[in-house]
JSON list of C-alpha atoms in Angstrom, two decimals:
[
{"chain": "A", "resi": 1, "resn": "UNK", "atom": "CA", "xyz": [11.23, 0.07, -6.04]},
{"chain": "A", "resi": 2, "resn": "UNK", "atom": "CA", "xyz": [12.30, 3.37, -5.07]},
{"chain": "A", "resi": 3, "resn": "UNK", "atom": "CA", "xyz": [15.01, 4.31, -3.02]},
{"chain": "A", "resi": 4, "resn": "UNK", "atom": "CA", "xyz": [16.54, 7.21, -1.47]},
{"chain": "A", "resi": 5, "resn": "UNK", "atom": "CA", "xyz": [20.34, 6.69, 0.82]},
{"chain": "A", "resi": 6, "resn": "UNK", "atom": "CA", "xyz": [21.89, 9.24, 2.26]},
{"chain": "A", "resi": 7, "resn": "UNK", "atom": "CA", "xyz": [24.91, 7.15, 3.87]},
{"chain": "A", "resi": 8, "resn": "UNK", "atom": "CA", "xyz": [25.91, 10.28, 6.17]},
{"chain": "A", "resi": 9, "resn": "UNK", "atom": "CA", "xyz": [24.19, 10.82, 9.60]},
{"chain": "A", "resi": 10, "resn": "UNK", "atom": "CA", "xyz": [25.97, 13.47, 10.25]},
{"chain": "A", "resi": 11, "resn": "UNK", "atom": "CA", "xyz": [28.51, 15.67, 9.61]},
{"chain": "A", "resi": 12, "resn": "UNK", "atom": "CA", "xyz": [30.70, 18.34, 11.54]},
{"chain": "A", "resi": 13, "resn": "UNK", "atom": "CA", "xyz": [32.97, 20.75, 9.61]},
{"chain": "A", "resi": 14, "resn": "UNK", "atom": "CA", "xyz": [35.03, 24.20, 11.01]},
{"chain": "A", "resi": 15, "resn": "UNK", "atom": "CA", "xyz": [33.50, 27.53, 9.11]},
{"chain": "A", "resi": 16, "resn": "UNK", "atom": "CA", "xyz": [34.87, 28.16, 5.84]},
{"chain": "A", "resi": 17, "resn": "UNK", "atom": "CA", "xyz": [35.49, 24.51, 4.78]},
{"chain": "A", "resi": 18, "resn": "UNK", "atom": "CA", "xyz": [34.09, 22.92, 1.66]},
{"chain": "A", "resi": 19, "resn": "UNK", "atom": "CA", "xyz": [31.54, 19.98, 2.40]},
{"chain": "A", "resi": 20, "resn": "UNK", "atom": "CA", "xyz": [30.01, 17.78, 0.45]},
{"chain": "A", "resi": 21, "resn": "UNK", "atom": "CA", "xyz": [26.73, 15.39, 1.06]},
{"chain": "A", "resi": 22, "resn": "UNK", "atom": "CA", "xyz": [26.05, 12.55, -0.52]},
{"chain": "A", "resi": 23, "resn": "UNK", "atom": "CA", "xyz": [22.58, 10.95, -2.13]},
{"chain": "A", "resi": 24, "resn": "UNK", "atom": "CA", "xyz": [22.56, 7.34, -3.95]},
{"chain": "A", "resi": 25, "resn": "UNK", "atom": "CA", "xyz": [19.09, 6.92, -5.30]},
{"chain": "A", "resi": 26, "resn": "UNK", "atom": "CA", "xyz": [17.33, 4.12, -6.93]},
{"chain": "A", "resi": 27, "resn": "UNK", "atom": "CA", "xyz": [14.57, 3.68, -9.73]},
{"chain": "A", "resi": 28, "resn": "UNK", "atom": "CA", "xyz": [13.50, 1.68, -12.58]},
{"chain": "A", "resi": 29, "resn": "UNK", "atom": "CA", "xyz": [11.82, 4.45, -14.32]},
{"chain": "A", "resi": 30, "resn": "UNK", "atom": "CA", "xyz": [13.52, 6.34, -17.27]},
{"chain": "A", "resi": 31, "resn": "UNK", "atom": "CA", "xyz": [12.29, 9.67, -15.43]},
{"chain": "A", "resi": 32, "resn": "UNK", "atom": "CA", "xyz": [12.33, 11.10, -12.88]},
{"chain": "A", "resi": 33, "resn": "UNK", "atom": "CA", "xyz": [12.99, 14.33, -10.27]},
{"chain": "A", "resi": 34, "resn": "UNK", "atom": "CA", "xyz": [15.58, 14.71, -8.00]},
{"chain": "A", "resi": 35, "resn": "UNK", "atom": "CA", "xyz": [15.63, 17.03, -5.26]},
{"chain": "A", "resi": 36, "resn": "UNK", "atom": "CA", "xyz": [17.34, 18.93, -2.41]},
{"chain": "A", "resi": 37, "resn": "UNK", "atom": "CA", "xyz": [15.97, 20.77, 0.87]},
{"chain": "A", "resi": 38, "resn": "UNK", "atom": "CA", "xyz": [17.06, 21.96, 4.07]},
{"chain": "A", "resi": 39, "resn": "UNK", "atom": "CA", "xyz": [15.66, 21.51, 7.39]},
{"chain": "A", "resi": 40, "resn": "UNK", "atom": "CA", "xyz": [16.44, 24.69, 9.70]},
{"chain": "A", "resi": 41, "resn": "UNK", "atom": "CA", "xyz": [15.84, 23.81, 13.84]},
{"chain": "A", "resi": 42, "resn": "UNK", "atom": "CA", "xyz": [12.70, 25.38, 13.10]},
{"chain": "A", "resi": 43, "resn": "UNK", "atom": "CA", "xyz": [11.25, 22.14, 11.39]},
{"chain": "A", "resi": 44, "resn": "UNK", "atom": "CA", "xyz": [9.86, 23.84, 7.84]},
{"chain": "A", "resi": 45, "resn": "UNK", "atom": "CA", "xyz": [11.85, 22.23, 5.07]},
{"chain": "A", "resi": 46, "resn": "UNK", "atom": "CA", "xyz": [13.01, 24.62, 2.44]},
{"chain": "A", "resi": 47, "resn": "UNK", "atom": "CA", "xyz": [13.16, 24.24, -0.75]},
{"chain": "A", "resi": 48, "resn": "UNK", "atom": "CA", "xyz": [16.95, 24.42, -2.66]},
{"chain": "A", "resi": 49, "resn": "UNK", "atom": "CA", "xyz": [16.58, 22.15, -6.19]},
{"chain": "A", "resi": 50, "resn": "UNK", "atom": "CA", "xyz": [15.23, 20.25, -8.53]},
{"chain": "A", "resi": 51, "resn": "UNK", "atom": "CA", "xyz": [16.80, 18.08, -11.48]},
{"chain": "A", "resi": 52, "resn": "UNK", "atom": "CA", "xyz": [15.29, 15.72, -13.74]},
{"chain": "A", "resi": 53, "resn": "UNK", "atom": "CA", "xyz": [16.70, 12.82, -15.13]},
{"chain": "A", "resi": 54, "resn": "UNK", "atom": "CA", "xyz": [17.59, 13.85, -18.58]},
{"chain": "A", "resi": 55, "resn": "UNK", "atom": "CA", "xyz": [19.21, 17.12, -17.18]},
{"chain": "A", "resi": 56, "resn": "UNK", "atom": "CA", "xyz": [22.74, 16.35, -16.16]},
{"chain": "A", "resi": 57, "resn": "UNK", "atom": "CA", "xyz": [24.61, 19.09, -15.81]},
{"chain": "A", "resi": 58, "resn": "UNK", "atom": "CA", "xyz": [25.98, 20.67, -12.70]},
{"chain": "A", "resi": 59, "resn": "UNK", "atom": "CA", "xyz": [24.49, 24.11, -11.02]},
{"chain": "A", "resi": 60, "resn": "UNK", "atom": "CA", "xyz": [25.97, 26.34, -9.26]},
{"chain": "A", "resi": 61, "resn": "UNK", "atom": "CA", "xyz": [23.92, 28.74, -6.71]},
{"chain": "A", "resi": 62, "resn": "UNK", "atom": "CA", "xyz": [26.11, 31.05, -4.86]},
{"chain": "A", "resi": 63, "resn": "UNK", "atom": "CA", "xyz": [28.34, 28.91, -2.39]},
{"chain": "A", "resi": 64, "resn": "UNK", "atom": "CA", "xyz": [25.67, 26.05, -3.35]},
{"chain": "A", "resi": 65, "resn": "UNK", "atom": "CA", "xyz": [26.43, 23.55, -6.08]},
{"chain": "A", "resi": 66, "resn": "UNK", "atom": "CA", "xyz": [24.98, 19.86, -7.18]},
{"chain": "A", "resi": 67, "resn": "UNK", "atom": "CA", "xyz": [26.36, 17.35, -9.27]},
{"chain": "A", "resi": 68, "resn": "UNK", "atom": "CA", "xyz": [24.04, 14.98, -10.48]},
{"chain": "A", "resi": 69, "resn": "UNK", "atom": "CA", "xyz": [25.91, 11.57, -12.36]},
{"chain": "A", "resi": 70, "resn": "UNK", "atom": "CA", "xyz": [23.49, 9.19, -13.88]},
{"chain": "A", "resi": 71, "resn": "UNK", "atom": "CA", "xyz": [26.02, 6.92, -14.04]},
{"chain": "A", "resi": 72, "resn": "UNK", "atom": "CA", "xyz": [26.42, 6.38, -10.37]},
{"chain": "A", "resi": 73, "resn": "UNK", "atom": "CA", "xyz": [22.81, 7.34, -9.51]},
{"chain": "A", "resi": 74, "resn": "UNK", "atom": "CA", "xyz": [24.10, 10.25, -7.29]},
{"chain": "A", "resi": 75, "resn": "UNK", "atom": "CA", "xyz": [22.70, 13.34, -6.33]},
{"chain": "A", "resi": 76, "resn": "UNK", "atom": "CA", "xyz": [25.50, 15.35, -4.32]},
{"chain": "A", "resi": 77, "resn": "UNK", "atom": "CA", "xyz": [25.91, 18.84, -2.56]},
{"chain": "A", "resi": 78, "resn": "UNK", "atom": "CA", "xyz": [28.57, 20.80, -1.71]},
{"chain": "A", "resi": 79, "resn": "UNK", "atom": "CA", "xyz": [28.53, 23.87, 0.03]},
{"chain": "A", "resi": 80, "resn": "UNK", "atom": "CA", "xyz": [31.25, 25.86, -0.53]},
{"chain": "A", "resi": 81, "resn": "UNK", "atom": "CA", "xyz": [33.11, 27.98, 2.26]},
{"chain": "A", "resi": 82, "resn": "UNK", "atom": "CA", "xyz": [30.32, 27.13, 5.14]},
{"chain": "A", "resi": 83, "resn": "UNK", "atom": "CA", "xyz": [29.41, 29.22, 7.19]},
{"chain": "A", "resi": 84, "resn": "UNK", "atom": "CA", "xyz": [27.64, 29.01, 10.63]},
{"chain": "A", "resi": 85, "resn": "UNK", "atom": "CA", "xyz": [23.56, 29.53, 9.32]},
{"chain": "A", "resi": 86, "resn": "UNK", "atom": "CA", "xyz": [24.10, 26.50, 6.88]},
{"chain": "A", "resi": 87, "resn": "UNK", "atom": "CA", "xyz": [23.53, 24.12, 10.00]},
{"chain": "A", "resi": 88, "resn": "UNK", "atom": "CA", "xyz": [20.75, 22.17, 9.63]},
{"chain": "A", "resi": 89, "resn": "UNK", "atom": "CA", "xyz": [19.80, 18.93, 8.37]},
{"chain": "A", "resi": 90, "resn": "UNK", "atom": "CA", "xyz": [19.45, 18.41, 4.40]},
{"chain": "A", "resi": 91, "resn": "UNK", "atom": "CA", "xyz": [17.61, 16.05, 2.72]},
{"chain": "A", "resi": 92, "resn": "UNK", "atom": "CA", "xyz": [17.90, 14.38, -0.99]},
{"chain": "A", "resi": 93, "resn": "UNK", "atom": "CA", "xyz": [13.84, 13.34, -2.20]},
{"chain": "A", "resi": 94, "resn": "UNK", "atom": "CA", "xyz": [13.21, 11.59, -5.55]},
{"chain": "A", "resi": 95, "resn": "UNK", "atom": "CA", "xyz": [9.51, 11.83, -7.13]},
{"chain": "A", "resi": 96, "resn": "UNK", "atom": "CA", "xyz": [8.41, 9.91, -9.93]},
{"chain": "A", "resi": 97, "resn": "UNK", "atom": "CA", "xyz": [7.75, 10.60, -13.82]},
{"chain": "A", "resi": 98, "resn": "UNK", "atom": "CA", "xyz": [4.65, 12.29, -15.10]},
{"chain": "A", "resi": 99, "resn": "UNK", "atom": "CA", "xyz": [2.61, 9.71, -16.29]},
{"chain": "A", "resi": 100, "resn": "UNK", "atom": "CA", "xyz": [3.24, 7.56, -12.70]},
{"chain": "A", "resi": 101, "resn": "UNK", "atom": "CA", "xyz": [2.05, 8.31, -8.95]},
{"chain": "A", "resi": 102, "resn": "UNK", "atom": "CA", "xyz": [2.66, 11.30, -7.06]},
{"chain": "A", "resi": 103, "resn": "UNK", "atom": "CA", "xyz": [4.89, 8.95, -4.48]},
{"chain": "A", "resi": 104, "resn": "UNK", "atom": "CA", "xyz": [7.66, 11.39, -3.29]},
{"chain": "A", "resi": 105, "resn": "UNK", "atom": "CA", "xyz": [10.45, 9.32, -1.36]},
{"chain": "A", "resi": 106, "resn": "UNK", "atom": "CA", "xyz": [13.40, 11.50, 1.30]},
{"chain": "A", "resi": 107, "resn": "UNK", "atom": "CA", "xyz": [16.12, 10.07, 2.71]},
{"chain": "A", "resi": 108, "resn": "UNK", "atom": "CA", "xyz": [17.43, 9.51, 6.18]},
{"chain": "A", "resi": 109, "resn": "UNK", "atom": "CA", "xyz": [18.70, 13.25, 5.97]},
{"chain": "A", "resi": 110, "resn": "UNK", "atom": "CA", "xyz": [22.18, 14.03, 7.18]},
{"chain": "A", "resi": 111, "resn": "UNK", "atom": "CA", "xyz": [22.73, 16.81, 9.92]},
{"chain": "A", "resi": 112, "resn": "UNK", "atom": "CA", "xyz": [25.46, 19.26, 9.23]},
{"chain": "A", "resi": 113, "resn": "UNK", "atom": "CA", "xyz": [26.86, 21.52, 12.10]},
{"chain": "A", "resi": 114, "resn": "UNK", "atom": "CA", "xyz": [29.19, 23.85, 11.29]},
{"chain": "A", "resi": 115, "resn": "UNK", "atom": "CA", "xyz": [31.45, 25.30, 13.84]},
{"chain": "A", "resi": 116, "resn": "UNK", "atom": "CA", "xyz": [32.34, 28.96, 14.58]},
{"chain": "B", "resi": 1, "resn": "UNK", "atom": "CA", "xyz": [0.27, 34.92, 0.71]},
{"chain": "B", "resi": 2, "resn": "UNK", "atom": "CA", "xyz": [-0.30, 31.56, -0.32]},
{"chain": "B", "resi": 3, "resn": "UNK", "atom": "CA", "xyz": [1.08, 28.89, 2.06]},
{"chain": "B", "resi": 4, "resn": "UNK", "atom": "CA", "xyz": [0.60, 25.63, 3.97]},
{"chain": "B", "resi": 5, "resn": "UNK", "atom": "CA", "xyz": [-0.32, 25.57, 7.22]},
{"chain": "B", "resi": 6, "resn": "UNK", "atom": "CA", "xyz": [-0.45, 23.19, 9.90]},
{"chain": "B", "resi": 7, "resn": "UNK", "atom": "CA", "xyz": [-2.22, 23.15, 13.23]},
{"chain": "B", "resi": 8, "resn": "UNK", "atom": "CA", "xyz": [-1.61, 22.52, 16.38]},
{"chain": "B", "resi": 9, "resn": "UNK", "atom": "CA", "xyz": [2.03, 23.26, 16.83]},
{"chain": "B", "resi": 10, "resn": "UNK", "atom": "CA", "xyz": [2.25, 20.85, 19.51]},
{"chain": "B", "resi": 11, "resn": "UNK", "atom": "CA", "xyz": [-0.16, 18.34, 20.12]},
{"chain": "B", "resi": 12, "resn": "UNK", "atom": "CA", "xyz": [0.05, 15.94, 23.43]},
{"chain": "B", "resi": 13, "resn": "UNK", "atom": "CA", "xyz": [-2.53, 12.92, 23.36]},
{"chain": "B", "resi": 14, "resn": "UNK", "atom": "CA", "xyz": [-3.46, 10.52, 25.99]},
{"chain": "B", "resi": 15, "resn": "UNK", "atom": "CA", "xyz": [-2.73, 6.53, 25.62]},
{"chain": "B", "resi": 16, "resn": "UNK", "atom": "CA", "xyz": [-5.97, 5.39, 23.87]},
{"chain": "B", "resi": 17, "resn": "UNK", "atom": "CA", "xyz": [-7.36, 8.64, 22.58]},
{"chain": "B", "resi": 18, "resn": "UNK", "atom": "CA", "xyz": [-8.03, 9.43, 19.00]},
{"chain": "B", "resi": 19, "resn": "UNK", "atom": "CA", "xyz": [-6.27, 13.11, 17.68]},
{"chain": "B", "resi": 20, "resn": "UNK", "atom": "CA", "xyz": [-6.34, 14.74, 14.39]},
{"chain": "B", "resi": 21, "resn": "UNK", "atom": "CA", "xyz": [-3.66, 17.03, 12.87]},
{"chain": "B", "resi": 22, "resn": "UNK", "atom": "CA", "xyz": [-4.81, 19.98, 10.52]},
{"chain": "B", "resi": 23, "resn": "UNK", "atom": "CA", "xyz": [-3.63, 20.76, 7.01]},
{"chain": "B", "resi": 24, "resn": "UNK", "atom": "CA", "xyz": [-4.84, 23.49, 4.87]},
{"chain": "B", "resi": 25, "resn": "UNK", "atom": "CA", "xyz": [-2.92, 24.94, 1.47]},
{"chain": "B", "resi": 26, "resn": "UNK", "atom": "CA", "xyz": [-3.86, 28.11, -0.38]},
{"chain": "B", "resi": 27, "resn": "UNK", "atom": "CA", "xyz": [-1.86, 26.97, -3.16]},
{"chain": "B", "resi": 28, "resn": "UNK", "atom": "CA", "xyz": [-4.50, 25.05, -5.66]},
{"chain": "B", "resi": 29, "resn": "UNK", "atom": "CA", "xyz": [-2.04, 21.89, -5.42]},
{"chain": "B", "resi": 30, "resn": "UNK", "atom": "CA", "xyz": [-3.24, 18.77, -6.33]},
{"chain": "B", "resi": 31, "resn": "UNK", "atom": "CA", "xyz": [-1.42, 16.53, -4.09]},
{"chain": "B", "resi": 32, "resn": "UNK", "atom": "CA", "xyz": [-1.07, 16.48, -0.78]},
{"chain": "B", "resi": 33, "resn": "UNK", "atom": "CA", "xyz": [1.19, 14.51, 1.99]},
{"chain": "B", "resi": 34, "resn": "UNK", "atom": "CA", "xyz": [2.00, 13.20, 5.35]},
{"chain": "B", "resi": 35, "resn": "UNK", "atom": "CA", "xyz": [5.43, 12.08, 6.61]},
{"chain": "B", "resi": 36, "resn": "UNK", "atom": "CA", "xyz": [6.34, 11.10, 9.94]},
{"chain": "B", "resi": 37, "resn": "UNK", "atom": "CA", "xyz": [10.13, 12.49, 11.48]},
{"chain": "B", "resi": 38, "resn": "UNK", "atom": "CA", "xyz": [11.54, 10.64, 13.98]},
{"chain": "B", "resi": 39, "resn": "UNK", "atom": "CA", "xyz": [15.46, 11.03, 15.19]},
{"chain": "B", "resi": 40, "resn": "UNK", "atom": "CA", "xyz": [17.69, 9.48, 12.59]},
{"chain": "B", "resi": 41, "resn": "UNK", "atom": "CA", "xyz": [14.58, 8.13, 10.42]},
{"chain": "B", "resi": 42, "resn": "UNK", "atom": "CA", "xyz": [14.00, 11.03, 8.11]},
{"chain": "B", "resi": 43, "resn": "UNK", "atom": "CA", "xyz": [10.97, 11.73, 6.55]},
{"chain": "B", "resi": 44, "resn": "UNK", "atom": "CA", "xyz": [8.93, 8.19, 6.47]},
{"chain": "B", "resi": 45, "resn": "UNK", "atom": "CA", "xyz": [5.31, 8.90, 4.21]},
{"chain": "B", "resi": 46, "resn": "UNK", "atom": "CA", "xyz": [2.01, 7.92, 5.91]},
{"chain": "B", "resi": 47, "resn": "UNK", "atom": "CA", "xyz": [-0.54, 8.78, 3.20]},
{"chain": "B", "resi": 48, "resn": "UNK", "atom": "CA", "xyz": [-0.52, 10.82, 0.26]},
{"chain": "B", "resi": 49, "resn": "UNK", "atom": "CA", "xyz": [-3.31, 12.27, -1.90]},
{"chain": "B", "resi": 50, "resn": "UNK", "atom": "CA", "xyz": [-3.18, 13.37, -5.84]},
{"chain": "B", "resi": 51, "resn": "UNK", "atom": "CA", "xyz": [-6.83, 14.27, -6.31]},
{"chain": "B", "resi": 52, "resn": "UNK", "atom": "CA", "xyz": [-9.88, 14.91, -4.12]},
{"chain": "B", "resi": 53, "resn": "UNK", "atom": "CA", "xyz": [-11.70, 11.86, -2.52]},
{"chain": "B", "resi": 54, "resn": "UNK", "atom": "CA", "xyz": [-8.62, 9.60, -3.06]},
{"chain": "B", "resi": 55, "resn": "UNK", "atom": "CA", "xyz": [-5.59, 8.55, -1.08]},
{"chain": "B", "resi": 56, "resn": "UNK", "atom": "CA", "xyz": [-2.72, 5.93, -0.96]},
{"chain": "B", "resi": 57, "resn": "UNK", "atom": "CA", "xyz": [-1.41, 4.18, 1.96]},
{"chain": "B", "resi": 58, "resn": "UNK", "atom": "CA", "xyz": [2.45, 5.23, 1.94]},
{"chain": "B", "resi": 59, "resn": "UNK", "atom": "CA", "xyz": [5.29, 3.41, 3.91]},
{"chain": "B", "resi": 60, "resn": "UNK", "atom": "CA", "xyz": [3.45, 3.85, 7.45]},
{"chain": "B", "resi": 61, "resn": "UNK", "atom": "CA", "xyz": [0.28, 3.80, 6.90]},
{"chain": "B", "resi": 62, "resn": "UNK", "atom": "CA", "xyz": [-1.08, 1.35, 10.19]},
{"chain": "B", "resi": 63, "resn": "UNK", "atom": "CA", "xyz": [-2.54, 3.80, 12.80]},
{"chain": "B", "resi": 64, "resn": "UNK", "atom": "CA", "xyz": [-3.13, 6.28, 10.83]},
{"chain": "B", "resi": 65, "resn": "UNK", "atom": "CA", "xyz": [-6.56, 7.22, 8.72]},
{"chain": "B", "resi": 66, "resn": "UNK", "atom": "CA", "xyz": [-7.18, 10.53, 6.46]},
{"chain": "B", "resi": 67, "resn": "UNK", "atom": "CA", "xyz": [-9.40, 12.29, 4.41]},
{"chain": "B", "resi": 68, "resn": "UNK", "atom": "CA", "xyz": [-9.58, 14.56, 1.27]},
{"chain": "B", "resi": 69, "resn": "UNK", "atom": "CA", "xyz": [-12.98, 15.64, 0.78]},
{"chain": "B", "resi": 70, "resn": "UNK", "atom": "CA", "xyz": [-11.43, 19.63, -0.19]},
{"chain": "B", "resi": 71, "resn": "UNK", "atom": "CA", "xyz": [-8.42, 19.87, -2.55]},
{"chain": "B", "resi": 72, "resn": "UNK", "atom": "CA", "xyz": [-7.02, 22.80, 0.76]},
{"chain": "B", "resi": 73, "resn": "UNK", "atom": "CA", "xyz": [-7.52, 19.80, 3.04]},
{"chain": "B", "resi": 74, "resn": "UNK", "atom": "CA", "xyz": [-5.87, 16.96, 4.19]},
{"chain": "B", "resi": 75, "resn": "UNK", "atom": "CA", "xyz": [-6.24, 15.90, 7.96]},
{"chain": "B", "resi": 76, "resn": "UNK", "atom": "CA", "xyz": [-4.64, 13.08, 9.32]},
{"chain": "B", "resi": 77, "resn": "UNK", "atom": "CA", "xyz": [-5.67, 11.42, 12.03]},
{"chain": "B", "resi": 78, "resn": "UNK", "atom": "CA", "xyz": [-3.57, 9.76, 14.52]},
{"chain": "B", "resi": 79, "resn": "UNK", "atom": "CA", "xyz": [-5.96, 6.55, 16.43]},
{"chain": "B", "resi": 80, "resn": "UNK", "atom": "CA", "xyz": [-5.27, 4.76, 19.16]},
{"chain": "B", "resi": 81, "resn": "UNK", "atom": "CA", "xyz": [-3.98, 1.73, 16.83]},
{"chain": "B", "resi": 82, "resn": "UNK", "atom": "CA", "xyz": [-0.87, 3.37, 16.31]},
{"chain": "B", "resi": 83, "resn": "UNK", "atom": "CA", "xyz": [1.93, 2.37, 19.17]},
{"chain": "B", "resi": 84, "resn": "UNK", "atom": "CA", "xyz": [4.17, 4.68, 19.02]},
{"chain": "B", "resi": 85, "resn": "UNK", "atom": "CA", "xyz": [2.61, 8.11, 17.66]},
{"chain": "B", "resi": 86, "resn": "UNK", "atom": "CA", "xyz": [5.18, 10.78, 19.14]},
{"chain": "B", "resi": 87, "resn": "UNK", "atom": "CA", "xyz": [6.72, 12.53, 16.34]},
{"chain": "B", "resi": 88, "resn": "UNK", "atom": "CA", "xyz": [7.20, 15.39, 14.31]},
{"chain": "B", "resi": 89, "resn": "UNK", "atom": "CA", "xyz": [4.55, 15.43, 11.21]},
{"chain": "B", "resi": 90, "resn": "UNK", "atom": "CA", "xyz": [5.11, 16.95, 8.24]},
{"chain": "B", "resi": 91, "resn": "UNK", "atom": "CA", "xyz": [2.47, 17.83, 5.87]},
{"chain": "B", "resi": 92, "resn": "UNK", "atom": "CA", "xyz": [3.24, 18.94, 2.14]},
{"chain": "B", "resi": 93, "resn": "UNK", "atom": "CA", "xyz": [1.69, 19.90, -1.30]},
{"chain": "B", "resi": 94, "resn": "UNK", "atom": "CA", "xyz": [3.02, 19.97, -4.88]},
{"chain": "B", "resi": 95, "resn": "UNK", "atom": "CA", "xyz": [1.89, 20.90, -7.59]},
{"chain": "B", "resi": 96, "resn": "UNK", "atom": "CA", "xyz": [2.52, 18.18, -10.06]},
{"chain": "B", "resi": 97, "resn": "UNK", "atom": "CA", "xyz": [5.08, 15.42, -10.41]},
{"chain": "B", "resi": 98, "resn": "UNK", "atom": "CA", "xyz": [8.20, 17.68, -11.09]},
{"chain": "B", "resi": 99, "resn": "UNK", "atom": "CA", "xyz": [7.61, 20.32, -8.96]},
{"chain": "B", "resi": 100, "resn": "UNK", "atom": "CA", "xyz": [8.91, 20.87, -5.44]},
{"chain": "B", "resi": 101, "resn": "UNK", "atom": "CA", "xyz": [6.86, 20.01, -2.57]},
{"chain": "B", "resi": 102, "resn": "UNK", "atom": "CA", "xyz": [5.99, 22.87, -0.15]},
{"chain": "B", "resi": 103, "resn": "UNK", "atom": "CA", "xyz": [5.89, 22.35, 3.53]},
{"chain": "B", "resi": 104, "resn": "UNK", "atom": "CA", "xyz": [4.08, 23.05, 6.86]},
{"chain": "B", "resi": 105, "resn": "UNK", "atom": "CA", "xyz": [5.55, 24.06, 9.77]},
{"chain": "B", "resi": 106, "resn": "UNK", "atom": "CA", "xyz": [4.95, 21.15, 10.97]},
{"chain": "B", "resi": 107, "resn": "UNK", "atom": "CA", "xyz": [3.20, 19.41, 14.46]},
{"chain": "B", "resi": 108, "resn": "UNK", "atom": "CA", "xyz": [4.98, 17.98, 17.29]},
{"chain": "B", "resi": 109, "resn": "UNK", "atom": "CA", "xyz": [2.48, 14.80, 18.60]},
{"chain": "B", "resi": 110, "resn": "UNK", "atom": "CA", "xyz": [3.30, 13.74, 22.45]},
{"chain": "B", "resi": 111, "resn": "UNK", "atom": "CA", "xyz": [1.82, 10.84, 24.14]},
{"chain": "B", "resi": 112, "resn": "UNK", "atom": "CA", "xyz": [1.31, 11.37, 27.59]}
]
């Protein structure tokens, strides 16, 4: 079975601090995607990364950066120096290999506000 | 531009009435989606589609019926066998299996 937990409901940090969200995920199968997006107040979800299993090193985006361990089937984000626009919820997804169903799973989310 | 978009914006529905929520992509994905947002649930899948004329039930799937007769359409419709039907729907497309999805704007479903 597949599994997506994102332990944090939700999180409140002061502008300019470091933050970092969690995602445990679960699967049997060898691959598989793992991905990040944000939810604005606006309700669209955007878009911020994708990783497959057999890619395991870290990437950084601007203040934006993931580590993905295998070893602890974790996902995580950390935004670096927040800032006030980065308040939204975020959620972790995990889709399936190629060769097995288009299922694409998201987590609980976890809301981060970040104070001026 | 190509896009997904979703219609109505907000959608209120009386107890016992039937409603269906719009889909359309412009992006010649194969798969298509519906997920349910409620407060502190996440994103919970109703039904998802990888080709035309076929669908799975997802995690949700009681109260809920769809269709996929067009590969730019995917309405969902909402009957009066589902309980508790306010929410936020999402609808989304992807490409393939290791792509990202891309998302509507979304519909906000009141029962009144």
């Amino acid at each position: 079975a597949q599994k997506v937990t994102q332990a944090q409901t939700e999180i409140s940090v002061v502008e300019k601090e470091d933050v970092t969200l969690d995602c445990v995920y679960e699967t049997r199968d060898t691959t598989y995607y793992l991905f990040w997006y944000k939810q604005p107040p606006s309700g669209e979800l955007v878009f911020l990364i994708r990783r497959n299993s057999f890619d395991e090193q870290n990437e950084i985006s601007g203040r934006y950066s993931w580590n993905f361990q295998k070893s602890t089937s974790s996902f995580n984000f950390t935004i670096t120096a927040s800032q006030v626009v980065d308040s939204a919820v975020y959620f972790c997804a995990l889709s399936r290999s190629p060769s097995g169903t288009y299922k694409y799973i998201f987590g609980t989310g976890t809301r981060l506000k970040v104070l001026a | 531009d190509g896009g997904i978009t979703q219609s109505p914006k907000y959608l209120f529905r009386k107890e016992g009435q039937n409603v269906t929520l719009s889909c359309e992509q412009n992006l010649n994905h194969d798969a298509m989606y519906w997920y349910r947002q409620d407060p502190g649930q996440g994103l919970r899948l109703i039904y998802y589609s990888q080709i035309v004329n076929d669908f799975q039930k997802g995690d949700i799937a009681e109260g809920y019926s769809v269709s996929r007769e067009k590969k730019e359409s995917f309405p969902l419709t909402v009957t009066s066998a589902q309980k508790n039907p306010t929410a936020f729907y999402l609808c989304a497309s992807k490409l393939g299996t290791n792509t990202e999805a891309f998302f509507g704007q979304g519909t906000r479903l009141t029962v009144v």
